[in-house]
Structures are given as C-alpha cells and as structure tokens.
Tab-separated table of C-alpha atoms in Angstrom:
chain	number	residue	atom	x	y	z
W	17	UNK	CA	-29.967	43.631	-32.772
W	18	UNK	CA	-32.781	46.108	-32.737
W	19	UNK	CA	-35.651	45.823	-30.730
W	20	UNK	CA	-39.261	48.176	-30.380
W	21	UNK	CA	-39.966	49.169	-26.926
W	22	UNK	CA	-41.116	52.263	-26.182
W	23	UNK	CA	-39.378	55.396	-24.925
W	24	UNK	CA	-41.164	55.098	-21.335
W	25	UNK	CA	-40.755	51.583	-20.851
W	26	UNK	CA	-36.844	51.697	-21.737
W	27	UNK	CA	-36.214	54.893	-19.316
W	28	UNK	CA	-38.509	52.714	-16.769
W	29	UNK	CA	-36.363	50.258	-16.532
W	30	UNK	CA	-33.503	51.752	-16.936
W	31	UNK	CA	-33.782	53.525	-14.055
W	32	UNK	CA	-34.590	50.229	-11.949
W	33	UNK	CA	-31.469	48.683	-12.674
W	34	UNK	CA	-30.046	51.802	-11.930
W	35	UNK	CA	-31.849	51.593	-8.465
W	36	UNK	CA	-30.307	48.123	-7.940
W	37	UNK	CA	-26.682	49.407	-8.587
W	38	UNK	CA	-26.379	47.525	-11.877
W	39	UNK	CA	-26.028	50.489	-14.293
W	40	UNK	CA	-24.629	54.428	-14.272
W	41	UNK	CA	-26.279	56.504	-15.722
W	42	UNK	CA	-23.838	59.209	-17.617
W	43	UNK	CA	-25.500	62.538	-18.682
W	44	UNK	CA	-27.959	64.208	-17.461
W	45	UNK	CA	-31.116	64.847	-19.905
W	46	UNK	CA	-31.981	63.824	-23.262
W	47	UNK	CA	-29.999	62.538	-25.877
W	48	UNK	CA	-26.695	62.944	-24.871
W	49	UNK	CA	-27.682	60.351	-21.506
W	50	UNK	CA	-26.729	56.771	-21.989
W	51	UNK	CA	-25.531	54.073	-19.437
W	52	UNK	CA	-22.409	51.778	-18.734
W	53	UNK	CA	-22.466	48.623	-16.408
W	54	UNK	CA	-20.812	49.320	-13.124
C-alpha cells in the first residue's frame, strides 16, 4: 500500500520513533538511508 505524505513529514517522524528507540536508522544520507525495527 502506497500512501502521499510528504518528504519532511516522513523524515519527521521518522526520526521520532527513532528518538523513542523504536527504529534504526541504516545509512547515512539520502537515498541509500532506510530503517529496520529494533
């Protein structure tokens, strides 16, 4: 499933849940980032 949200508010939160341990992020700038559930 697809869904439109904007590039800011995806890398937003993103980095909240991030913040609250709930996702690593793997990368380190633009496309080649992504995340995996800890």
């Amino acid at each position: 499933m697809r869904m439109s949200v904007a590039d800011s508010a995806a890398t937003k939160y993103l980095q909240e849940l991030e913040g609250e341990g709930l996702v690593l992020q793997e990368g380190q700038t633009g496309h080649v980032v992504f995340y995996v559930l800890k």
